[in-house]
Structure formats: C-alpha cells, structure tokens
PDB file of C-alpha atoms in Angstrom:
ATOM      1  CA  MET A   1     -10.099  27.184  -9.781  1.00  0.00           C
ATOM      2  CA  SER A   2     -10.315  27.177  -5.885  1.00  0.00           C
ATOM      3  CA  HIS A   3      -8.589  24.760  -3.676  1.00  0.00           C
ATOM      4  CA  GLU A   4     -12.042  23.036  -2.945  1.00  0.00           C
ATOM      5  CA  ASN A   5     -12.315  22.258  -6.626  1.00  0.00           C
ATOM      6  CA  PHE A   6      -8.774  21.053  -6.756  1.00  0.00           C
ATOM      7  CA  ALA A   7      -9.412  18.706  -4.013  1.00  0.00           C
ATOM      8  CA  LEU A   8     -12.778  17.507  -5.413  1.00  0.00           C
ATOM      9  CA  ASN A   9     -11.270  16.854  -8.777  1.00  0.00           C
ATOM     10  CA  LEU A  10      -8.457  14.624  -7.057  1.00  0.00           C
ATOM     11  CA  CYS A  11     -10.942  12.972  -5.057  1.00  0.00           C
ATOM     12  CA  LYS A  12     -13.111  12.196  -8.041  1.00  0.00           C
ATOM     13  CA  ALA A  13     -10.133  11.091 -10.081  1.00  0.00           C
ATOM     14  CA  ASN A  14      -9.208   8.654  -7.231  1.00  0.00           C
ATOM     15  CA  GLY A  15     -12.811   7.354  -6.913  1.00  0.00           C
ATOM     16  CA  GLU A  16     -13.025   6.644 -10.650  1.00  0.00           C
ATOM     17  CA  LEU A  17      -9.840   4.776 -10.492  1.00  0.00           C
ATOM     18  CA  GLN A  18     -11.014   2.642  -7.476  1.00  0.00           C
ATOM     19  CA  LEU A  19     -14.360   2.083  -9.371  1.00  0.00           C
ATOM     20  CA  GLU A  20     -12.369   1.042 -12.684  1.00  0.00           C
ATOM     21  CA  PHE A  21     -10.329  -1.393 -10.603  1.00  0.00           C
ATOM     22  CA  GLY A  22     -13.225  -2.934  -9.146  1.00  0.00           C
ATOM     23  CA  ARG A  23     -14.914  -3.258 -12.620  1.00  0.00           C
ATOM     24  CA  LEU A  24     -11.689  -4.745 -14.029  1.00  0.00           C
ATOM     25  CA  LEU A  25     -11.518  -7.381 -11.085  1.00  0.00           C
ATOM     26  CA  LEU A  26     -15.019  -8.340 -11.507  1.00  0.00           C
ATOM     27  CA  GLU A  27     -14.833  -8.815 -15.320  1.00  0.00           C
ATOM     28  CA  ASN A  28     -11.521 -10.898 -14.781  1.00  0.00           C
ATOM     29  CA  ALA A  29     -13.138 -13.074 -12.088  1.00  0.00           C
ATOM     30  CA  GLN A  30     -16.151 -13.577 -14.471  1.00  0.00           C
ATOM     31  CA  ARG A  31     -13.923 -14.448 -17.298  1.00  0.00           C
ATOM     32  CA  ASN A  32     -11.878 -16.962 -15.179  1.00  0.00           C
ATOM     33  CA  GLY A  33     -15.113 -18.353 -13.742  1.00  0.00           C
ATOM     34  CA  GLU A  34     -16.408 -19.016 -17.080  1.00  0.00           C
ATOM     35  CA  LEU A  35     -13.205 -20.744 -18.147  1.00  0.00           C
ATOM     36  CA  LEU A  36     -13.084 -23.078 -15.151  1.00  0.00           C
ATOM     37  CA  GLN A  37     -16.998 -23.655 -15.464  1.00  0.00           C
ATOM     38  CA  ARG A  38     -16.161 -24.889 -19.090  1.00  0.00           C
ATOM     39  CA  SER A  39     -13.245 -26.857 -17.967  1.00  0.00           C
ATOM     40  CA  ALA A  40     -15.326 -28.539 -15.164  1.00  0.00           C
ATOM     41  CA  ALA A  41     -18.149 -29.405 -17.701  1.00  0.00           C
ATOM     42  CA  GLN A  42     -15.701 -31.012 -20.086  1.00  0.00           C
ATOM     43  CA  GLY A  43     -14.292 -32.934 -17.077  1.00  0.00           C
ATOM     44  CA  LEU A  44     -17.678 -34.140 -16.041  1.00  0.00           C
ATOM     45  CA  ALA A  45     -18.689 -35.180 -19.498  1.00  0.00           C
ATOM     46  CA  GLU A  46     -15.294 -37.329 -19.716  1.00  0.00           C
ATOM     47  CA  ALA A  47     -16.109 -38.867 -16.327  1.00  0.00           C
ATOM     48  CA  LYS A  48     -19.609 -39.797 -17.526  1.00  0.00           C
ATOM     49  CA  ALA A  49     -18.284 -41.256 -20.724  1.00  0.00           C
ATOM     50  CA  GLY A  50     -15.865 -43.379 -18.602  1.00  0.00           C
ATOM     51  CA  ILE A  51     -18.613 -44.425 -16.391  1.00  0.00           C
ATOM     52  CA  ASP A  52     -20.730 -45.395 -19.385  1.00  0.00           C
ATOM     53  CA  GLY A  53     -17.831 -47.303 -20.754  1.00  0.00           C
ATOM     54  CA  LEU A  54     -17.468 -49.395 -17.619  1.00  0.00           C
ATOM     55  CA  GLN A  55     -21.205 -50.067 -17.421  1.00  0.00           C
ATOM     56  CA  GLY A  56     -21.178 -51.345 -20.976  1.00  0.00           C
ATOM     57  CA  ALA A  57     -18.572 -53.868 -20.379  1.00  0.00           C
ATOM     58  CA  ALA A  58     -19.984 -57.287 -20.760  1.00  0.00           C
ATOM     59  CA  ASP A  59     -17.196 -59.297 -19.223  1.00  0.00           C
ATOM     60  CA  TRP A  60     -13.875 -59.170 -17.376  1.00  0.00           C
ATOM     61  CA  GLN A  61     -11.768 -59.072 -20.469  1.00  0.00           C
ATOM     62  CA  ALA A  62     -13.650 -56.090 -21.933  1.00  0.00           C
ATOM     63  CA  LEU A  63     -13.285 -54.431 -18.454  1.00  0.00           C
ATOM     64  CA  THR A  64      -9.631 -54.884 -18.450  1.00  0.00           C
ATOM     65  CA  ARG A  65      -9.040 -53.348 -21.868  1.00  0.00           C
ATOM     66  CA  LEU A  66     -11.061 -50.144 -21.251  1.00  0.00           C
ATOM     67  CA  PRO A  67      -8.272 -48.174 -19.678  1.00  0.00           C
ATOM     68  CA  ALA A  68      -5.522 -49.475 -22.063  1.00  0.00           C
ATOM     69  CA  GLU A  69      -7.566 -48.558 -25.103  1.00  0.00           C
ATOM     70  CA  SER A  70      -8.576 -44.912 -23.935  1.00  0.00           C
ATOM     71  CA  PHE A  71      -5.362 -43.883 -22.152  1.00  0.00           C
ATOM     72  CA  PRO A  72      -3.273 -42.422 -25.113  1.00  0.00           C
ATOM     73  CA  SER A  73      -6.214 -40.545 -26.551  1.00  0.00           C
ATOM     74  CA  ALA A  74      -7.287 -39.233 -23.186  1.00  0.00           C
ATOM     75  CA  VAL A  75      -3.630 -38.167 -22.432  1.00  0.00           C
ATOM     76  CA  GLN A  76      -3.552 -36.311 -25.839  1.00  0.00           C
ATOM     77  CA  ARG A  77      -6.882 -34.772 -25.193  1.00  0.00           C
ATOM     78  CA  HIS A  78      -5.993 -33.657 -21.766  1.00  0.00           C
ATOM     79  CA  LEU A  79      -2.937 -31.983 -22.965  1.00  0.00           C
ATOM     80  CA  ALA A  80      -4.704 -30.130 -25.741  1.00  0.00           C
ATOM     81  CA  GLU A  81      -7.239 -28.927 -23.367  1.00  0.00           C
ATOM     82  CA  SER A  82      -4.661 -27.731 -20.831  1.00  0.00           C
ATOM     83  CA  GLN A  83      -2.900 -25.880 -23.532  1.00  0.00           C
ATOM     84  CA  THR A  84      -6.161 -24.173 -24.560  1.00  0.00           C
ATOM     85  CA  LEU A  85      -7.056 -23.310 -21.178  1.00  0.00           C
ATOM     86  CA  GLY A  86      -3.665 -21.883 -20.358  1.00  0.00           C
ATOM     87  CA  GLN A  87      -3.817 -19.670 -23.516  1.00  0.00           C
ATOM     88  CA  GLN A  88      -7.248 -18.397 -22.500  1.00  0.00           C
ATOM     89  CA  ALA A  89      -6.111 -17.687 -18.992  1.00  0.00           C
ATOM     90  CA  VAL A  90      -3.079 -15.672 -20.341  1.00  0.00           C
ATOM     91  CA  GLN A  91      -5.464 -13.852 -22.612  1.00  0.00           C
ATOM     92  CA  ASN A  92      -7.660 -13.009 -19.616  1.00  0.00           C
ATOM     93  CA  GLN A  93      -4.752 -11.809 -17.642  1.00  0.00           C
ATOM     94  CA  SER A  94      -3.436  -9.707 -20.515  1.00  0.00           C
ATOM     95  CA  ALA A  95      -6.846  -8.031 -20.905  1.00  0.00           C
ATOM     96  CA  PHE A  96      -6.971  -7.276 -17.108  1.00  0.00           C
ATOM     97  CA  ALA A  97      -3.358  -5.875 -17.314  1.00  0.00           C
ATOM     98  CA  SER A  98      -4.202  -3.750 -20.308  1.00  0.00           C
ATOM     99  CA  GLY A  99      -7.240  -2.451 -18.483  1.00  0.00           C
ATOM    100  CA  VAL A 100      -5.371  -1.579 -15.298  1.00  0.00           C
ATOM    101  CA  GLN A 101      -2.780   0.351 -17.607  1.00  0.00           C
ATOM    102  CA  GLN A 102      -5.469   2.172 -19.280  1.00  0.00           C
ATOM    103  CA  ALA A 103      -7.059   3.119 -16.043  1.00  0.00           C
ATOM    104  CA  LEU A 104      -3.829   4.309 -14.672  1.00  0.00           C
ATOM    105  CA  VAL A 105      -3.099   6.560 -17.706  1.00  0.00           C
ATOM    106  CA  HIS A 106      -6.639   7.930 -17.510  1.00  0.00           C
ATOM    107  CA  TRP A 107      -6.149   8.697 -13.681  1.00  0.00           C
ATOM    108  CA  GLN A 108      -2.663  10.287 -14.437  1.00  0.00           C
ATOM    109  CA  HIS A 109      -4.329  12.413 -16.881  1.00  0.00           C
ATOM    110  CA  ALA A 110      -7.005  13.547 -14.636  1.00  0.00           C
ATOM    111  CA  VAL A 111      -4.610  14.290 -11.729  1.00  0.00           C
ATOM    112  CA  THR A 112      -2.243  16.156 -14.186  1.00  0.00           C
ATOM    113  CA  ARG A 113      -5.175  18.240 -15.320  1.00  0.00           C
ATOM    114  CA  SER A 114      -6.252  19.058 -11.936  1.00  0.00           C
ATOM    115  CA  GLY A 115      -2.471  19.948 -11.023  1.00  0.00           C
ATOM    116  CA  ALA A 116      -2.194  22.275 -13.924  1.00  0.00           C
ATOM    117  CA  GLU A 117      -5.352  24.090 -12.839  1.00  0.00           C
ATOM    118  CA  GLN A 118      -4.351  24.409  -9.313  1.00  0.00           C
ATOM    119  CA  PRO A 119      -4.182  27.926  -8.039  1.00  0.00           C
ATOM    120  CA  THR A 120      -0.915  29.770  -7.441  1.00  0.00           C
ATOM    121  CA  ALA A 121       0.400  30.613  -4.034  1.00  0.00           C
ATOM    122  CA  ALA A 122      -1.100  34.175  -4.274  1.00  0.00           C
ATOM    123  CA  ALA A 123      -4.543  32.727  -4.422  1.00  0.00           C
ATOM    124  CA  VAL A 124      -4.039  30.630  -1.201  1.00  0.00           C
ATOM    125  CA  PRO A 125      -6.391  31.637   1.544  1.00  0.00           C
ATOM    126  CA  ASP A 126      -4.786  33.349   4.716  1.00  0.00           C
ATOM    127  CA  TRP A 127      -5.564  30.294   6.875  1.00  0.00           C
ATOM    128  CA  LEU A 128      -3.751  27.897   4.409  1.00  0.00           C
ATOM    129  CA  LYS A 129      -0.569  30.106   4.121  1.00  0.00           C
ATOM    130  CA  PRO A 130       1.362  28.625   6.888  1.00  0.00           C
ATOM    131  CA  TRP A 131       0.814  25.245   5.461  1.00  0.00           C
ATOM    132  CA  ALA A 132       1.539  26.356   1.825  1.00  0.00           C
ATOM    133  CA  ALA A 133       4.868  27.775   3.058  1.00  0.00           C
ATOM    134  CA  LEU A 134       5.883  24.139   4.012  1.00  0.00           C
ATOM    135  CA  LEU A 135       5.373  22.928   0.411  1.00  0.00           C
ATOM    136  CA  PRO A 136       8.187  23.120  -1.935  1.00  0.00           C
ATOM    137  CA  GLN A 137       8.124  25.984  -4.303  1.00  0.00           C
ATOM    138  CA  GLN A 138       7.635  25.234  -8.001  1.00  0.00           C
ATOM    139  CA  GLY A 139      10.977  24.643  -9.785  1.00  0.00           C
ATOM    140  CA  THR A 140      13.002  23.895  -6.586  1.00  0.00           C
ATOM    141  CA  THR A 141      13.601  20.619  -4.822  1.00  0.00           C
ATOM    142  CA  ALA A 142      13.312  19.860  -1.046  1.00  0.00           C
ATOM    143  CA  VAL A 143      17.325  19.423  -0.970  1.00  0.00           C
ATOM    144  CA  ALA A 144      17.701  22.861  -2.444  1.00  0.00           C
ATOM    145  CA  GLN A 145      15.404  24.416   0.259  1.00  0.00           C
ATOM    146  CA  LYS A 146      17.307  22.724   3.049  1.00  0.00           C
ATOM    147  CA  GLU A 147      20.533  24.443   1.811  1.00  0.00           C
TER     148      GLU A 147
END
C-alpha cells in the first residue's frame, strides 16, 4: 500500500466518523423533538380541558370548586407524565451514546487496519525520508530516542 492510499484511508475513516456523528445527532434531535411535541400536545389538551371546564361553570360556586376538584388528579397526572418523559429522554440519550460508541469502535478498526497496512520505512519515497526520520521507530518511544 502506498502512502497516498494510507492517507486516503485515514481521510475516509475520519469522514465516515464525522458523517456518523452527524447522523446520530440528527436522529437524537428528531427523537427529542418528537418527545417534546408529544408533551406539548398533552399540555395543550389539558389546557383546553381546563378552559372548557371554566366555560361550563354555571355559577360562582361551581367556578370556585373547579381548581380544588381537579388539583390532586392533575398533580398525579403531571408526575406520571414527567416520569415517562424522563425515562424516554434517558432512553434517547442512551441510544445516542451507544451509537457514538459504535461509531468510535468502527473508526478505530478502520484506522488500525490502515495503520497495519502502512508501508515500512524502506518504501518511503526519497522526498519523505527526512520527515520519516523524525518519526519514532517502531518498538521505541520518544524518551528512548532522546537518550
């Protein structure tokens, strides 16, 4: 494999990773948007029911009883809805994190494959040899080279 192919493979792996991140972000935004949309629709329906209840009150006594009658059930319903929304948001975030993890593993494998196929120093073109000499040799560290 030539150096050009190695660089091309690394570029492709990085591009695929960026595209996968973009796809994951869009999917996560769509799921969260749908979740918020459902929540807003439920809130609107509840507000409409409250308005209808106010409009249906025939006298002052019925009007004063409306909030007291509906408060405990409304609180319980809101708590249940909040809990459900929280669970769905956590599931959405888990799916996103899992997707990011899978994308990184795929990218790591692609880069590792490209690195394993990288040509040896003997195959380096003459014009790259000064730069190749600056790179650490395989099996040594930068600290060992300084000593």
